[in-house]
Short mmCIF file of N, CA and C in Angstrom, two decimals:
data_model
loop_
_atom_site.label_atom_id
_atom_site.label_comp_id
_atom_site.label_asym_id
_atom_site.label_seq_id
_atom_site.Cartn_x
_atom_site.Cartn_y
_atom_site.Cartn_z
N MET A 27 0.60 -1.38 -0.05
CA MET A 27 0.00 -0.09 -0.01
C MET A 27 0.95 1.09 -0.13
N GLU A 28 1.03 2.00 -0.82
CA GLU A 28 1.58 3.63 -0.86
C GLU A 28 0.93 4.60 0.08
N PRO A 29 1.98 5.02 0.42
CA PRO A 29 1.57 6.18 1.49
C PRO A 29 0.68 7.38 0.83
N ASN A 30 0.08 7.75 1.79
CA ASN A 30 -0.98 9.36 1.09
C ASN A 30 -0.46 10.48 0.78
N TYR A 31 0.79 10.72 1.89
CA TYR A 31 1.42 11.71 1.91
C TYR A 31 2.87 11.99 1.83
N ILE A 32 3.36 12.28 0.49
CA ILE A 32 4.99 11.59 0.36
C ILE A 32 5.38 13.08 -0.18
N VAL A 33 6.66 13.20 0.72
CA VAL A 33 7.30 14.60 0.97
C VAL A 33 8.69 14.55 -0.45
N PHE A 34 8.99 14.90 -1.39
CA PHE A 34 10.15 14.28 -2.51
C PHE A 34 11.05 15.78 -2.57
N PHE A 35 12.03 15.44 -1.77
CA PHE A 35 13.38 16.31 -1.64
C PHE A 35 14.63 16.29 -2.35
N ASP A 36 15.22 17.45 -2.71
CA ASP A 36 16.89 17.20 -3.11
C ASP A 36 17.54 16.56 -1.76
N GLY A 37 18.05 15.26 -1.90
CA GLY A 37 19.13 14.79 -0.70
C GLY A 37 20.13 14.94 -0.60
N ILE A 38 20.62 16.08 -1.39
CA ILE A 38 22.33 16.60 -1.31
C ILE A 38 22.28 18.00 -0.89
N CYS A 39 21.29 18.72 -1.03
CA CYS A 39 20.89 20.18 -0.46
C CYS A 39 20.67 20.10 0.93
N ARG A 40 21.51 20.87 1.53
CA ARG A 40 21.24 21.16 2.74
C ARG A 40 20.05 22.28 3.37
N PHE A 41 19.95 22.97 2.58
CA PHE A 41 18.73 24.09 2.98
C PHE A 41 17.23 22.68 2.92
N CYS A 42 17.38 21.96 1.93
CA CYS A 42 16.30 20.74 1.80
C CYS A 42 16.39 20.01 2.95
N ASN A 43 17.74 19.37 3.07
CA ASN A 43 17.58 18.27 4.66
C ASN A 43 17.52 19.27 5.63
N ALA A 44 17.56 20.32 5.60
CA ALA A 44 17.29 20.94 7.27
C ALA A 44 15.76 21.46 7.43
N SER A 45 15.02 21.89 5.69
CA SER A 45 13.75 21.87 5.91
C SER A 45 12.78 20.06 6.18
N ILE A 46 13.33 19.27 5.48
CA ILE A 46 12.93 17.97 6.10
C ILE A 46 13.08 17.46 7.57
N ASN A 47 14.17 18.85 8.40
CA ASN A 47 14.10 17.88 9.92
C ASN A 47 13.15 18.90 10.27
N LEU A 48 12.74 20.04 9.99
CA LEU A 48 12.03 20.82 10.25
C LEU A 48 10.34 20.38 10.07
N LEU A 49 10.25 19.61 8.92
CA LEU A 49 9.09 18.81 8.68
C LEU A 49 8.71 17.62 9.98
N ILE A 50 9.45 16.60 9.98
CA ILE A 50 9.95 15.29 10.94
C ILE A 50 9.30 16.05 12.41
N ASN A 51 9.85 17.32 12.73
CA ASN A 51 9.89 17.83 14.13
C ASN A 51 8.39 18.38 14.29
N LEU A 52 8.24 18.68 13.06
CA LEU A 52 6.34 19.65 13.23
C LEU A 52 5.17 18.60 12.85
N ASP A 53 5.72 17.37 12.42
CA ASP A 53 4.19 16.27 12.35
C ASP A 53 4.49 15.45 13.31
N GLN A 54 3.69 15.75 14.19
CA GLN A 54 3.07 15.12 15.41
C GLN A 54 2.43 14.23 15.19
N GLU A 55 1.49 13.71 13.97
CA GLU A 55 1.08 12.52 13.90
C GLU A 55 1.78 11.88 13.37
N LYS A 56 2.56 11.78 12.34
CA LYS A 56 3.93 11.21 11.71
C LYS A 56 2.88 10.83 10.64
N LYS A 57 2.02 11.42 9.80
CA LYS A 57 1.67 11.44 8.37
C LYS A 57 2.30 11.61 7.28
N LEU A 58 3.63 12.48 7.32
CA LEU A 58 4.10 12.48 6.15
C LEU A 58 5.78 11.53 6.07
N LYS A 59 5.58 10.86 4.51
CA LYS A 59 6.88 10.07 4.60
C LYS A 59 7.44 11.11 3.77
N PHE A 60 9.02 10.42 3.77
CA PHE A 60 10.22 11.33 2.86
C PHE A 60 10.87 10.73 1.72
N THR A 61 11.12 10.66 0.72
CA THR A 61 12.35 10.55 0.38
C THR A 61 13.05 11.26 -0.75
N SER A 62 14.35 11.24 -1.09
CA SER A 62 15.20 11.62 -1.85
C SER A 62 14.70 11.36 -3.16
N LEU A 63 14.78 12.90 -3.78
CA LEU A 63 14.26 12.43 -5.13
C LEU A 63 15.58 11.61 -5.93
N GLN A 64 16.92 11.47 -5.36
CA GLN A 64 17.69 10.83 -5.94
C GLN A 64 17.90 9.31 -5.89
N SER A 65 16.62 9.07 -4.92
CA SER A 65 16.84 7.74 -4.83
C SER A 65 16.03 7.36 -5.87
N ASP A 66 16.49 5.51 -5.68
CA ASP A 66 15.67 4.51 -6.70
C ASP A 66 14.29 4.66 -6.52
N TRP A 67 13.83 4.34 -5.26
CA TRP A 67 12.71 4.30 -5.14
C TRP A 67 11.75 5.61 -5.39
N ALA A 68 12.13 6.97 -4.96
CA ALA A 68 11.54 8.14 -5.78
C ALA A 68 11.36 8.00 -7.26
N GLN A 69 12.57 7.72 -7.77
CA GLN A 69 12.62 7.72 -9.36
C GLN A 69 11.45 6.73 -10.07
N ASP A 70 11.82 5.74 -9.45
CA ASP A 70 10.57 4.64 -9.97
C ASP A 70 9.45 5.08 -9.38
N PHE A 71 9.02 5.62 -8.39
CA PHE A 71 7.36 6.10 -8.06
C PHE A 71 7.16 7.11 -9.02
N LEU A 72 8.19 7.79 -9.62
CA LEU A 72 7.56 9.21 -9.92
C LEU A 72 7.79 8.88 -11.57
N PHE A 73 8.23 7.92 -11.96
CA PHE A 73 7.98 7.32 -13.09
C PHE A 73 7.07 6.36 -13.64
N LYS A 74 6.31 5.41 -12.37
CA LYS A 74 5.12 4.81 -12.50
C LYS A 74 3.85 5.58 -12.24
N LYS A 75 3.90 7.15 -11.80
CA LYS A 75 2.67 7.65 -11.60
C LYS A 75 2.92 9.28 -12.80
N LEU A 76 4.25 9.53 -13.34
CA LEU A 76 3.84 10.83 -14.11
C LEU A 76 4.73 10.20 -15.24
N LYS A 77 5.27 8.88 -15.28
CA LYS A 77 5.76 8.76 -16.82
C LYS A 77 6.72 9.42 -17.44
N LYS A 78 7.63 10.07 -16.45
CA LYS A 78 8.63 10.53 -16.57
C LYS A 78 9.71 10.61 -15.36
N LYS A 79 10.84 10.48 -15.38
CA LYS A 79 11.86 11.00 -14.27
C LYS A 79 12.25 12.32 -14.28
N THR A 80 12.80 12.84 -12.92
CA THR A 80 12.25 14.10 -12.44
C THR A 80 13.34 15.15 -12.47
N ASP A 81 14.10 16.00 -12.66
CA ASP A 81 14.90 16.63 -12.22
C ASP A 81 14.79 16.95 -10.77
N PHE A 82 15.76 17.40 -9.92
CA PHE A 82 16.08 17.92 -8.75
C PHE A 82 16.14 19.41 -8.16
N GLN A 83 15.32 19.82 -9.35
CA GLN A 83 15.11 21.46 -9.07
C GLN A 83 14.36 21.82 -8.00
N THR A 84 13.33 21.17 -7.85
CA THR A 84 11.81 21.26 -7.02
C THR A 84 11.68 20.45 -6.03
N ILE A 85 11.01 20.53 -4.96
CA ILE A 85 10.23 19.83 -4.07
C ILE A 85 8.86 19.29 -4.79
N LEU A 86 8.66 18.26 -4.67
CA LEU A 86 7.30 17.26 -5.19
C LEU A 86 6.29 17.06 -3.63
N TYR A 87 5.07 17.01 -3.94
CA TYR A 87 4.29 16.46 -2.63
C TYR A 87 3.44 15.68 -2.80
N TYR A 88 3.33 14.58 -2.48
CA TYR A 88 1.88 13.42 -3.43
C TYR A 88 1.25 13.55 -2.08
N ARG A 89 0.05 13.87 -2.73
CA ARG A 89 -1.28 13.74 -1.48
C ARG A 89 -2.31 13.33 -2.27
N ASN A 90 -2.81 11.95 -1.34
CA ASN A 90 -3.80 10.98 -2.31
C ASN A 90 -3.97 11.33 -3.40
N GLY A 91 -2.86 10.50 -4.34
CA GLY A 91 -2.91 10.71 -5.59
C GLY A 91 -2.65 11.89 -6.42
N THR A 92 -2.70 13.00 -5.78
CA THR A 92 -2.26 14.43 -6.92
C THR A 92 -0.80 14.87 -6.00
N PHE A 93 -0.01 15.33 -7.30
CA PHE A 93 1.35 15.79 -6.85
C PHE A 93 1.16 17.57 -6.97
N TYR A 94 1.95 18.03 -6.15
CA TYR A 94 2.11 19.73 -6.26
C TYR A 94 3.71 19.69 -6.13
N GLU A 95 4.11 20.41 -6.62
CA GLU A 95 5.63 21.14 -6.81
C GLU A 95 5.53 22.90 -6.52
N LYS A 96 6.87 22.81 -6.34
CA LYS A 96 7.34 24.62 -6.28
C LYS A 96 6.68 24.55 -4.76
N SER A 97 6.17 26.40 -4.89
CA SER A 97 5.57 26.65 -3.84
C SER A 97 4.24 26.33 -3.26
N GLU A 98 3.28 25.93 -4.25
CA GLU A 98 2.55 24.97 -3.81
C GLU A 98 2.83 23.87 -2.83
N ALA A 99 3.70 23.24 -3.36
CA ALA A 99 3.92 21.80 -2.36
C ALA A 99 4.55 22.27 -1.13
N VAL A 100 4.89 23.51 -0.73
CA VAL A 100 5.14 24.02 0.16
C VAL A 100 3.67 24.44 1.00
N PHE A 101 2.91 25.03 0.30
CA PHE A 101 1.57 25.42 0.92
C PHE A 101 0.94 24.40 1.49
N GLN A 102 0.72 23.23 0.52
CA GLN A 102 -0.14 21.80 0.80
C GLN A 102 0.48 21.52 2.15
N ILE A 103 2.02 20.90 2.18
CA ILE A 103 2.35 20.25 3.20
C ILE A 103 1.54 20.84 4.67
N PHE A 104 2.15 22.62 4.47
CA PHE A 104 2.12 23.19 5.58
C PHE A 104 0.65 23.28 6.42
N ARG A 105 -0.21 23.06 5.46
CA ARG A 105 -1.88 22.82 5.39
C ARG A 105 -2.32 21.94 5.74
N ASP A 106 -1.79 20.66 5.82
CA ASP A 106 -2.05 19.37 5.84
C ASP A 106 -1.79 19.20 7.19
N LEU A 107 -0.37 19.51 7.62
CA LEU A 107 0.34 19.73 9.04
C LEU A 107 -0.52 20.08 9.62
N ASN A 108 -1.31 21.30 9.58
CA ASN A 108 -2.25 22.13 10.36
C ASN A 108 -1.16 23.15 11.37
N LYS A 109 -0.13 23.84 10.22
CA LYS A 109 1.25 24.59 11.04
C LYS A 109 1.01 25.73 10.36
N PHE A 110 0.99 26.76 10.85
CA PHE A 110 1.50 28.02 10.14
C PHE A 110 0.32 28.55 9.01
N VAL A 111 -0.59 28.54 9.60
CA VAL A 111 -1.98 28.29 9.00
C VAL A 111 -2.05 29.96 8.54
N VAL A 112 -2.46 30.90 9.82
CA VAL A 112 -2.10 32.19 9.32
C VAL A 112 -0.83 32.61 8.19
N LEU A 113 0.08 32.75 8.32
CA LEU A 113 1.07 32.46 8.17
C LEU A 113 1.44 32.66 6.13
N THR A 114 1.12 31.30 5.87
CA THR A 114 0.29 30.26 4.80
C THR A 114 -0.65 31.00 3.98
N SER A 115 -1.62 31.20 4.56
CA SER A 115 -3.07 32.36 4.28
C SER A 115 -2.52 33.62 3.64
N ILE A 116 -1.51 34.43 4.71
CA ILE A 116 -1.19 35.67 4.12
C ILE A 116 -0.24 35.57 2.47
N PHE A 117 0.52 34.22 2.39
CA PHE A 117 1.23 34.09 1.44
C PHE A 117 0.03 33.66 0.10
N ARG A 118 -0.03 33.06 0.58
CA ARG A 118 -2.01 32.50 -0.24
C ARG A 118 -2.37 33.93 -1.29
N LEU A 119 -2.15 35.10 -0.54
CA LEU A 119 -2.76 36.45 -1.34
C LEU A 119 -1.91 36.79 -1.96
N ILE A 120 -0.44 36.34 -2.62
CA ILE A 120 0.44 36.67 -3.41
C ILE A 120 -0.14 35.48 -4.72
N PRO A 121 0.13 36.28 -6.07
CA PRO A 121 0.02 35.78 -7.03
C PRO A 121 1.00 34.00 -6.76
N GLN A 122 0.17 33.05 -7.80
CA GLN A 122 0.94 31.78 -7.38
C GLN A 122 2.46 31.90 -8.72
N ARG A 123 2.37 32.62 -9.50
CA ARG A 123 3.03 33.13 -10.14
C ARG A 123 4.43 33.55 -9.81
N LEU A 124 4.08 34.44 -8.75
CA LEU A 124 5.20 35.53 -7.89
C LEU A 124 6.01 34.08 -7.22
N CYS A 125 4.90 33.74 -6.25
CA CYS A 125 5.46 32.53 -5.35
C CYS A 125 6.45 31.67 -5.90
N ASP A 126 5.88 31.01 -6.87
CA ASP A 126 6.84 30.13 -7.74
C ASP A 126 8.26 30.98 -8.42
N PHE A 127 8.13 32.10 -9.09
CA PHE A 127 9.69 32.86 -9.48
C PHE A 127 10.26 32.87 -8.05
N LEU A 128 9.70 33.15 -7.13
CA LEU A 128 10.75 33.11 -5.77
C LEU A 128 11.41 32.16 -5.34
N TYR A 129 10.27 30.67 -5.23
CA TYR A 129 10.62 29.57 -5.36
C TYR A 129 12.23 29.17 -5.94
N GLU A 130 11.90 28.95 -7.32
CA GLU A 130 12.69 29.05 -8.54
C GLU A 130 14.08 29.71 -8.24
N ARG A 131 14.31 30.87 -7.67
CA ARG A 131 15.50 31.69 -7.33
C ARG A 131 16.15 30.85 -6.54
N LEU A 132 15.43 30.69 -5.47
CA LEU A 132 16.01 30.17 -4.13
C LEU A 132 16.55 28.47 -4.66
N ALA A 133 15.68 28.18 -5.50
CA ALA A 133 16.16 26.38 -5.91
C ALA A 133 17.39 26.71 -6.70
N LYS A 134 17.45 27.84 -7.47
CA LYS A 134 18.62 27.90 -8.45
C LYS A 134 20.10 28.09 -7.77
N ASN A 135 19.66 28.98 -6.65
CA ASN A 135 20.57 29.22 -5.86
C ASN A 135 21.20 28.37 -4.88
N ARG A 136 20.31 27.54 -4.27
CA ARG A 136 20.60 26.54 -3.06
C ARG A 136 21.41 26.51 -2.79
N TYR A 137 22.46 25.69 -3.41
CA TYR A 137 23.89 24.90 -3.44
C TYR A 137 24.68 26.18 -2.84
N PHE A 138 24.87 26.88 -3.75
CA PHE A 138 25.82 28.20 -3.46
C PHE A 138 25.20 28.87 -2.15
N LEU A 139 24.38 28.86 -1.91
CA LEU A 139 23.55 29.99 -0.53
C LEU A 139 23.83 29.21 0.49
N PHE A 140 23.70 27.37 0.77
CA PHE A 140 23.52 26.71 1.55
C PHE A 140 24.26 25.35 1.81
N GLY A 141 25.26 25.26 0.77
CA GLY A 141 25.81 24.12 0.20
C GLY A 141 25.40 22.78 0.39
N LYS A 142 25.83 21.57 0.02
CA LYS A 142 25.43 20.49 -0.52
C LYS A 142 25.92 19.20 0.37
N HIS A 143 25.49 18.29 0.16
CA HIS A 143 26.33 17.20 0.67
C HIS A 143 26.58 16.19 -0.68
N GLU A 144 28.14 15.58 -0.01
CA GLU A 144 28.22 14.35 -1.19
C GLU A 144 27.17 13.63 -1.13
N ASN A 145 26.61 13.29 -0.47
CA ASN A 145 25.56 11.80 -0.84
C ASN A 145 24.04 12.04 -0.40
N TYR A 146 23.30 11.43 -0.95
CA TYR A 146 22.21 12.17 -0.92
C TYR A 146 21.26 11.11 0.22
N LYS A 147 22.05 10.71 1.07
CA LYS A 147 21.83 9.84 2.32
C LYS A 147 22.64 10.40 3.64
N ALA A 148 23.10 11.78 3.52
CA ALA A 148 23.71 12.20 4.41
C ALA A 148 23.53 13.22 5.26
N CYS A 149 21.73 12.68 5.31
CA CYS A 149 21.00 14.24 6.19
C CYS A 149 21.27 13.54 7.47
N ARG A 150 20.72 13.74 8.56
CA ARG A 150 20.54 13.88 10.01
C ARG A 150 20.52 12.29 10.24
N ARG A 151 21.16 12.07 11.44
CA ARG A 151 21.13 10.58 12.40
C ARG A 151 19.36 9.96 12.61
N LEU A 152 19.00 9.14 12.01
CA LEU A 152 17.81 9.07 11.85
C LEU A 152 17.62 8.27 13.25
N THR A 153 16.33 8.32 14.09
CA THR A 153 16.48 7.35 15.39
C THR A 153 15.55 6.13 14.71
N PRO A 154 15.20 5.25 15.18
CA PRO A 154 14.54 4.11 14.39
C PRO A 154 13.18 4.67 14.10
N ASP A 155 12.42 4.98 15.06
CA ASP A 155 11.11 6.01 14.75
C ASP A 155 11.45 6.43 13.33
N GLU A 156 11.90 7.43 13.66
CA GLU A 156 12.69 7.86 12.35
C GLU A 156 12.46 7.40 10.72
N LYS A 157 13.49 6.32 10.98
CA LYS A 157 13.89 5.70 9.70
C LYS A 157 12.54 4.92 9.17
N GLU A 158 11.62 5.26 9.94
CA GLU A 158 10.31 4.65 9.10
C GLU A 158 9.65 5.48 8.67
N LEU A 159 9.86 6.80 8.50
CA LEU A 159 9.37 7.94 7.64
C LEU A 159 9.94 7.78 6.66
N PHE A 160 10.94 7.34 6.30
CA PHE A 160 11.83 7.55 4.74
C PHE A 160 11.73 6.29 3.99
N LEU A 161 11.31 6.62 2.86
CA LEU A 161 11.08 5.27 1.65
C LEU A 161 12.03 5.62 1.07
N GLU A 162 13.13 4.19 1.01
CA GLU A 162 14.20 4.06 -0.06
C GLU A 162 14.08 2.74 -0.47
#
């Protein structure tokens, strides 16, 4: 059975890994599952669902059969976690194209600004419970 809430992220990006750490801490119900876009599992899943493999320039969020990307993925994740509702509601007033433009600028410069790991499996040391949150 496939999970209902999957966050696909760039596993070598330090900013992306820090963001996943934040989501793990915020997700009290442990509903989110995570996978690096570089993993074979992620690429196989994406090819099966989207009929293509993806690059690593965006976050993808899979929720109940629907994919979201870029700023919309971020908004949907926080909405599903019921976190930062007021803040995300304010950002929702900004046109989607502008939010995606800002997201793309950050994504394009993330390695320069925050650095990157050599290996996509180099994120935080996971507890046994946290290991169950990752799909590999």
